[in-house]
Short mmCIF file of C-alpha atoms (C1' of nucleotides) in Angstrom, two decimals:
data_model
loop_
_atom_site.label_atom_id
_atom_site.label_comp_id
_atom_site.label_asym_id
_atom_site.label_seq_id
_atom_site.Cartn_x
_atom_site.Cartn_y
_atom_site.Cartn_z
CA UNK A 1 73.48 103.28 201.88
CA UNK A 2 72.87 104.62 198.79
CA UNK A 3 75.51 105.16 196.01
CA UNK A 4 75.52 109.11 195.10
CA UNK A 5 74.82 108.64 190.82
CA UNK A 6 76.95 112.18 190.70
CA UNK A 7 80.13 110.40 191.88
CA UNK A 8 79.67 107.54 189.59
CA UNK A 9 80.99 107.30 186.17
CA UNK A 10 78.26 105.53 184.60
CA UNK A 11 80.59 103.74 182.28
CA UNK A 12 81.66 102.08 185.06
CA UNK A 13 78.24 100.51 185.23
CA UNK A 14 79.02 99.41 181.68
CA UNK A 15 82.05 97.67 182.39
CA UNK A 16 80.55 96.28 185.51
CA UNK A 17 77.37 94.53 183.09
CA UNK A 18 79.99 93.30 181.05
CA UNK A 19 82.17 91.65 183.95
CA UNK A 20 79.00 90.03 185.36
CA UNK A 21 77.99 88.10 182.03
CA UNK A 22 81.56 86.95 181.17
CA UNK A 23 83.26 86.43 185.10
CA UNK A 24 86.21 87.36 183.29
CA UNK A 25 88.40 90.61 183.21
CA UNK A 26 90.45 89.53 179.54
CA UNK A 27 86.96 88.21 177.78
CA UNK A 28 85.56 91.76 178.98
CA UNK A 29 88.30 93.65 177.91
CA UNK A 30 88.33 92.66 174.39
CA UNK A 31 84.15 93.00 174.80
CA UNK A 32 84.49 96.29 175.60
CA UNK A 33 87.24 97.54 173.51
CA UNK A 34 89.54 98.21 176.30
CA UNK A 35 93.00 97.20 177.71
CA UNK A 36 92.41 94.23 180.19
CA UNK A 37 94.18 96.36 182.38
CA UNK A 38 91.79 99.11 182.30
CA UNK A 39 89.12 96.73 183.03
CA UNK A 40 91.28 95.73 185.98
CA UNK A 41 91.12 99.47 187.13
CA UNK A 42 87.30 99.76 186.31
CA UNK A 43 86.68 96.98 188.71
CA UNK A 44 88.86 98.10 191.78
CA UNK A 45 86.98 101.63 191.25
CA UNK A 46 83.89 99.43 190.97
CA UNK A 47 84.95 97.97 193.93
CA UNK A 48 85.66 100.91 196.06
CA UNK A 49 82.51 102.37 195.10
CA UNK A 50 80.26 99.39 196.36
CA UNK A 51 81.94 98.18 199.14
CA UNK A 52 82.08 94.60 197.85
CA UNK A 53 84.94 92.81 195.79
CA UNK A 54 82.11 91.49 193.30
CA UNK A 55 84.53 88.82 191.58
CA UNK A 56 87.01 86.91 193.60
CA UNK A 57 89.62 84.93 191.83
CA UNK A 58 88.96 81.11 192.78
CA UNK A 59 89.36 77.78 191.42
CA UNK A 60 87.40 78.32 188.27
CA UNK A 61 87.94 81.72 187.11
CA UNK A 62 86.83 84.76 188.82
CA UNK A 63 83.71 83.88 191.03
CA UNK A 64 80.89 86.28 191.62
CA UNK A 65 80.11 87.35 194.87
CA UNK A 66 76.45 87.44 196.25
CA UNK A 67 76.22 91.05 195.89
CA UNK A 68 77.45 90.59 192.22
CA UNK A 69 74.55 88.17 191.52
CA UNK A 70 72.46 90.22 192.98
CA UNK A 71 73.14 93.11 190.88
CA UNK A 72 72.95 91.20 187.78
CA UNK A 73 70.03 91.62 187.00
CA UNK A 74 68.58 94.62 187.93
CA UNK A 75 71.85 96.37 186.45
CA UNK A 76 71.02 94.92 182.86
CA UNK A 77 67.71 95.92 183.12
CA UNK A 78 68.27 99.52 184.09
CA UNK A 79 70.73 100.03 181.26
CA UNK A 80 68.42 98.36 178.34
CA UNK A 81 66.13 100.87 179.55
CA UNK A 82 68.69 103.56 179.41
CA UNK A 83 69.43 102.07 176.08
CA UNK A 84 65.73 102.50 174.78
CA UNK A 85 65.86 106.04 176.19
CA UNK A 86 68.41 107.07 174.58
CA UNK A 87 67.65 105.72 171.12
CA UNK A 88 67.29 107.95 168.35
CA UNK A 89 63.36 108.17 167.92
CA UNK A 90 61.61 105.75 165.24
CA UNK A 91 59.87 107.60 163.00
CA UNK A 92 56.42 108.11 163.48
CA UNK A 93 53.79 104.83 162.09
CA UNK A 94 50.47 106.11 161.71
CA UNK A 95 48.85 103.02 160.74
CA UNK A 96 49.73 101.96 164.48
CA UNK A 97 49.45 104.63 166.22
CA UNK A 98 46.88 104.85 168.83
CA UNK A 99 47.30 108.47 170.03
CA UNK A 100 44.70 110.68 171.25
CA UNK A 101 45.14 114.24 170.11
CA UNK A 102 43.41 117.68 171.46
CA UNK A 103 42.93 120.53 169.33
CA UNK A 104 41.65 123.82 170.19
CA UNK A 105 39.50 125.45 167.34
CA UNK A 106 36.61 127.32 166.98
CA UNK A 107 33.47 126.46 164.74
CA UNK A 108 35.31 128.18 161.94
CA UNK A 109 38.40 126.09 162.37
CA UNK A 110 36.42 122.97 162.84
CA UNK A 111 34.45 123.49 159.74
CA UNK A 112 37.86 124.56 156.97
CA UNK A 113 40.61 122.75 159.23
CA UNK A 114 39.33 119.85 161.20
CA UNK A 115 37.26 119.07 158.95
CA UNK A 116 38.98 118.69 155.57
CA UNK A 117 41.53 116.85 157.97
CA UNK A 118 39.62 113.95 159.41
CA UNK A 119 39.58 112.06 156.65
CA UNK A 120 43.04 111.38 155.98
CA UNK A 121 43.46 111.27 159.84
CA UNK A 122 41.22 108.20 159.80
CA UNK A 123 42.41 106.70 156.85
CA UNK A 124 45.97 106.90 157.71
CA UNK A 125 45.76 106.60 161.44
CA UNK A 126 42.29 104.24 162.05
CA UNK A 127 43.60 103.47 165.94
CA UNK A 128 43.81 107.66 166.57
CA UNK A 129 41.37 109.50 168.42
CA UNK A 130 40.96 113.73 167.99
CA UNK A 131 39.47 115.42 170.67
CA UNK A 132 38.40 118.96 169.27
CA UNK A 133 37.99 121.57 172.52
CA UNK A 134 36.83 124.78 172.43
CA UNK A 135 39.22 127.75 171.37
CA UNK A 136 39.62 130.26 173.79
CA UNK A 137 42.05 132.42 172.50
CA UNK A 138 43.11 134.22 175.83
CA UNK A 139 43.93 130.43 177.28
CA UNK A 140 45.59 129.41 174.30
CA UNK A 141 48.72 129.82 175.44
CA UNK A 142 48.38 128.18 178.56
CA UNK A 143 46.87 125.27 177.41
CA UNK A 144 49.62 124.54 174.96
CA UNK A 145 51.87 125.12 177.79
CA UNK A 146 50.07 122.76 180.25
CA UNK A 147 49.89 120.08 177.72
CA UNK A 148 46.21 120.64 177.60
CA UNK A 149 45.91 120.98 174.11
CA UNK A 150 48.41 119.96 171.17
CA UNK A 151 47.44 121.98 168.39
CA UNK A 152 45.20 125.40 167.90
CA UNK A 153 43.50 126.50 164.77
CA UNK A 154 44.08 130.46 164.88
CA UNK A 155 44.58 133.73 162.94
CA UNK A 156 47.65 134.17 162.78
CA UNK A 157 47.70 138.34 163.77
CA UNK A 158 46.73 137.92 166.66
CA UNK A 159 48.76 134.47 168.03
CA UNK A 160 50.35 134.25 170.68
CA UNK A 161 54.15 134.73 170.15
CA UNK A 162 55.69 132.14 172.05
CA UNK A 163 54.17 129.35 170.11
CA UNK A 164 55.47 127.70 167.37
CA UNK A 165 52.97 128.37 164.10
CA UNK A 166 52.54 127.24 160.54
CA UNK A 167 50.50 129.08 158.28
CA UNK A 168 47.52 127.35 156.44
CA UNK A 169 45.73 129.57 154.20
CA UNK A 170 44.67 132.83 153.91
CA UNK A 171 41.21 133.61 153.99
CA UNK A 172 39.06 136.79 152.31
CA UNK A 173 35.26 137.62 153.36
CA UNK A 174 32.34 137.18 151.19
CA UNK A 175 28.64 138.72 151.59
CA UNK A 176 26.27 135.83 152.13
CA UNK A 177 22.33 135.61 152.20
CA UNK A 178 19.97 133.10 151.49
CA UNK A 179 19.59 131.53 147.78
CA UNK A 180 16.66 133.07 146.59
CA UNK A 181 17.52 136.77 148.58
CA UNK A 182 16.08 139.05 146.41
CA UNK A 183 18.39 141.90 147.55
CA UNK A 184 21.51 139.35 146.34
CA UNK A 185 20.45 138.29 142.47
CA UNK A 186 22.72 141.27 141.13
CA UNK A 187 26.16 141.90 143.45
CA UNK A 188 24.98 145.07 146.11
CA UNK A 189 26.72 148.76 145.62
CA UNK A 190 27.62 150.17 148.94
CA UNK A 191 24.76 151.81 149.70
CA UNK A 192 22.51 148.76 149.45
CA UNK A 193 24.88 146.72 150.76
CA UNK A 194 24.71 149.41 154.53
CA UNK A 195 20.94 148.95 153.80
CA UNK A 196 20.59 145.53 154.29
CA UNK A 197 20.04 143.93 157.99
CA UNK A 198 23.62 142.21 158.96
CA UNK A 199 24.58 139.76 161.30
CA UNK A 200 27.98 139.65 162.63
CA UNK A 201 29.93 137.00 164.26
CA UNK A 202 31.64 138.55 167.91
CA UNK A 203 33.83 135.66 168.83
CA UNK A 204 34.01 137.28 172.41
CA UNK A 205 30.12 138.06 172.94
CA UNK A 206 27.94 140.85 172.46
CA UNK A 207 30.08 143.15 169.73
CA UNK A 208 28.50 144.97 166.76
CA UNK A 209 31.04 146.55 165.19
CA UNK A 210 33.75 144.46 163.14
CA UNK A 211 36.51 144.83 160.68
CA UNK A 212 33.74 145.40 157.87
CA UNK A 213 32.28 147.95 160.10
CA UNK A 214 36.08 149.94 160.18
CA UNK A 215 36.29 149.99 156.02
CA UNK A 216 32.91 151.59 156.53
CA UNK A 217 33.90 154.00 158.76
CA UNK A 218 36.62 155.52 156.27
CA UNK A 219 34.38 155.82 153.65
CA UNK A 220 31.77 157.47 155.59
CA UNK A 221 29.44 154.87 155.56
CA UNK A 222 27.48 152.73 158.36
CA UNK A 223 25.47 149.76 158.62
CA UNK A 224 22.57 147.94 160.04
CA UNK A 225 24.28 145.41 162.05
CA UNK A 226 20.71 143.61 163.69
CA UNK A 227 22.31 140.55 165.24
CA UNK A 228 25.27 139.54 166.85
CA UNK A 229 26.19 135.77 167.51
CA UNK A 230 29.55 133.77 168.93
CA UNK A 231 29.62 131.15 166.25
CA UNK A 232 29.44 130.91 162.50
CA UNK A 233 27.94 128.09 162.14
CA UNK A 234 24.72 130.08 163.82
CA UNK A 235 24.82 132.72 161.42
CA UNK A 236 24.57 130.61 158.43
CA UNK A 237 21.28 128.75 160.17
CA UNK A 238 19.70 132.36 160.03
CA UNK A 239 20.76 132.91 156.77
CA UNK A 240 19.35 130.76 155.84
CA UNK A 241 15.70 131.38 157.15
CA UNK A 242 15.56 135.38 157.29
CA UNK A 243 16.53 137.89 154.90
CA UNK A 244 19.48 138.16 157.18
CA UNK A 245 22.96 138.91 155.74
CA UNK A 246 26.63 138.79 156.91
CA UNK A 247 30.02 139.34 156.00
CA UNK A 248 31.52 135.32 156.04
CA UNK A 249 35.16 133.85 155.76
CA UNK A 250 34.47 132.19 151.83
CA UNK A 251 35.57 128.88 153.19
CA UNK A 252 32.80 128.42 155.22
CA UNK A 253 29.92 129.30 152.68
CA UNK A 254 31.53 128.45 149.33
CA UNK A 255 29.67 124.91 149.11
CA UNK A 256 26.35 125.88 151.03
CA UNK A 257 24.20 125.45 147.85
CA UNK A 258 21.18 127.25 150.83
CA UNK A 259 23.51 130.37 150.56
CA UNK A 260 23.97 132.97 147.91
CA UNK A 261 27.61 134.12 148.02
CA UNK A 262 28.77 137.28 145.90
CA UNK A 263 31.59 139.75 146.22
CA UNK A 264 31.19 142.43 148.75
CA UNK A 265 31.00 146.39 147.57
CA UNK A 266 33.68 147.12 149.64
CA UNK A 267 37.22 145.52 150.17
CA UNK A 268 37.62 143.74 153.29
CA UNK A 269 41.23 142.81 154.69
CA UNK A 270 40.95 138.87 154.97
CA UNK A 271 43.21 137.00 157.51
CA UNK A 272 45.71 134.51 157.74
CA UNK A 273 45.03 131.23 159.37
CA UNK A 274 47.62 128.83 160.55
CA UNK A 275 48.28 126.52 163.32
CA UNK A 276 49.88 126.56 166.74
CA UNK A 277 51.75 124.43 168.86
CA UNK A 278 54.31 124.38 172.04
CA UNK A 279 57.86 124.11 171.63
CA UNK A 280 57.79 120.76 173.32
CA UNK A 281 56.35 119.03 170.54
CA UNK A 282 57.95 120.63 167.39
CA UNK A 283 60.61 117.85 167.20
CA UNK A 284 57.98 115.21 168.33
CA UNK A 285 57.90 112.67 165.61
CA UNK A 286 53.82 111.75 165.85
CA UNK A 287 53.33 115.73 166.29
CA UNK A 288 55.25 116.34 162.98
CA UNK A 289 53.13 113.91 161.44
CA UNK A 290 49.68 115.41 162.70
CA UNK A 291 50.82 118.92 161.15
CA UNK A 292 51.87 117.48 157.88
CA UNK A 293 48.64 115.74 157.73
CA UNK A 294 46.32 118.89 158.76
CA UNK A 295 48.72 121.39 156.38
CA UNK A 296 48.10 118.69 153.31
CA UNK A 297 44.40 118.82 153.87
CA UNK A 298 43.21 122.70 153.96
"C1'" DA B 1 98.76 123.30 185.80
"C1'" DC B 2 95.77 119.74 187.02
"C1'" DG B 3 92.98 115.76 186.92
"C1'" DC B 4 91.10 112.03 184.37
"C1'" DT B 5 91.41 108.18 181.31
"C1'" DG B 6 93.45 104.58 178.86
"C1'" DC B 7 97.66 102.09 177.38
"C1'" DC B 8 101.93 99.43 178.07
"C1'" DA B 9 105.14 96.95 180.83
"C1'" DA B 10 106.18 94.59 184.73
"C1'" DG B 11 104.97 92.24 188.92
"C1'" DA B 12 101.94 89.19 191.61
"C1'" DT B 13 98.87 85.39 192.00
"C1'" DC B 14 96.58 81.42 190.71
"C1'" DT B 15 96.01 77.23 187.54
"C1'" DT B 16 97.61 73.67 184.68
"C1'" DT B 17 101.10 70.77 182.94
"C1'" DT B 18 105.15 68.07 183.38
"C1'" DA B 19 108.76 65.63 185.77
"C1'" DT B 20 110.19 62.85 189.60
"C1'" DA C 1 101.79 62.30 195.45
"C1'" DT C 2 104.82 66.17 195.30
"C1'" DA C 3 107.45 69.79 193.24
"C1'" DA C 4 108.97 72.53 189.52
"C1'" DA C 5 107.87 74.81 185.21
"C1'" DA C 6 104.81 76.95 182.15
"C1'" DG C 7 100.70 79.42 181.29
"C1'" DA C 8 96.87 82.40 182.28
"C1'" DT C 9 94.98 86.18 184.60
"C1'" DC C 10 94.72 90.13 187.63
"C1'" DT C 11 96.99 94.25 189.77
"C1'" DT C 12 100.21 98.01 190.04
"C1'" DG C 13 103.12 101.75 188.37
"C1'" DG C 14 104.52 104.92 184.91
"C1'" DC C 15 103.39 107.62 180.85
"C1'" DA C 16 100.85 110.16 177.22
"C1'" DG C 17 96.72 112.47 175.43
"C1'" DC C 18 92.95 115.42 176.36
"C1'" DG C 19 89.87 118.71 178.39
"C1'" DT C 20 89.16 122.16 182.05
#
DNA sequence: ACGCTGCCAAGATCTTTTAT
DNA sequence: ATAAAAGATCTTGGCAGCGT
């Protein structure tokens, strides 16, 4: 039959671990910290409880019975492990670490977060792996709460609420062409700049009007929007081999020496970018770690 | 007010020492 | 070898502190 754990003081255990190593009730007394006469009590409760008087006076001290033997054992072994469990958690060592982490981010987030990132990752963590998955901002969410993922690169505006976040950076748009565009040796006015033939990233598919496209709008202006593409690493491929131009997060073109890069006519609202995680691992030492060591990078 | 826990004091039991 | 005395150890009963 088993012993019900919610009826059992689990102190009792401790007294019981103690009584098995010493065969003694005084010796485990002053072990414990207690009266020997509250170890006396702990063992007739101890007794009760297991149907067995575990330690019978005899002719050399108390003598264990079978069952107490028996229970040796095991019993130290389940409360080391209780032990471990309950340890306050070692702070996190990188250098042997062997984790494997998933992070959600788009080619944007791979190319100004991961990125920047991996080095230090690998230097300070060699045994680590990173497994980058595709960011799909409607799952995000989910995945964070499945355990999917561990981390998601995102803008912040539009984040889910329920995850934890930490802001990285704030980013601004640039116009971007190819090096020798002649339409891009002198910075555009507004008019040239709606003349041009624009590409625009649509993270969801198939959209041709964008946050550029808005600013537009209020100053009575339009443009020729000619190409519309999921990624932005894509866009920057026909950059550079059309006359093609687009409205790019400065991160991602500021060190493309294929690119030209000047300040659009028009302001733009940038966005924030920052980081997102589930509650579950905020107090995680390792997790701590990772978001120190991404945050430090970018 | 009640129940739980631990302590102290006293009683009970067993072991060891000492005397015969 | 046996019995009494002393010593060691466990159990029981009563009490106080504490939290519900």
């Amino acid at each position: 039959m088993l012993v019900n754990l919610r009826s059992l003081d689990l102190n009792l255990l401790v007294t019981l671990d103690v009584l098995l190593a010493e065969h003694n009730v005084t010796r485990a007394a002053l072990r414990l910290n207690f009266s020997q006469p509250s170890v006396s009590v702990h063992l007739a409760k101890l007794r009760e409880i297991l149907g067995d008087p575990l330690l019978l006076p005899g002719p050399r001290g108390m003598q264990p019975t079978a069952r107490a033997l028996a229970l040796r054992e095991p019993l130290r072994e389940a409360l080391e492990s209780l032990e471990r469990a309950l340890a306050p958690e070692r702070p996190f060592d990188p250098a042997g670490a062997s984790d494997t982490w998933r992070v959600a981010a788009s080619d944007y987030g791979e190319s100004t977060i991961a990125l920047p990132a991996l080095r230090g990752l690998r230097e300070a963590a060699p045994n680590t792996r990173l497994a980058v998955v595709e960011l799909a901002p409607a799952r995000v969410a989910k995945q964070a709460a499945q355990g999917e993922i561990d981390l998601a690169f995102h803008t912040t505006s539009d984040a889910p609420e329920n995850l934890r976040r930490r802001a990285l950076f704030t980013e601004r748009y640039v116009l971007a062409g190819r090096a020798d565009h002649p339409r891009l040796k002198r910075r555009p006015g507004a008019k040239q700049f709606c003349a041009l033939e624009h590409v625009i990233v649509s993270p969801d598919g198939g959209g041709f009007h964008g946050v550029t496209d808005e600013v537009l709008a209020q100053a009575g202006l339009t443009r020729r929007v000619v190409l519309s593409v999921p990624h932005f690493l894509f866009v920057i491929a026909v950059l550079e081999r059309s006359d093609l131009v687009a409205m790019l997060p400065w991160r991602l073109v500021r060190e493309k020496a294929a690119l030209r890069v000047v300040e659009p006519p028009i302001e733009v609202p940038g966005y924030e970018m920052c980081m997102l995680w589930h509650e579950r691992s905020h107090r995680d030492s390792a997790h701590r770690w990772l978001r120190e060591q991404i945050a430090r990078a970018v």
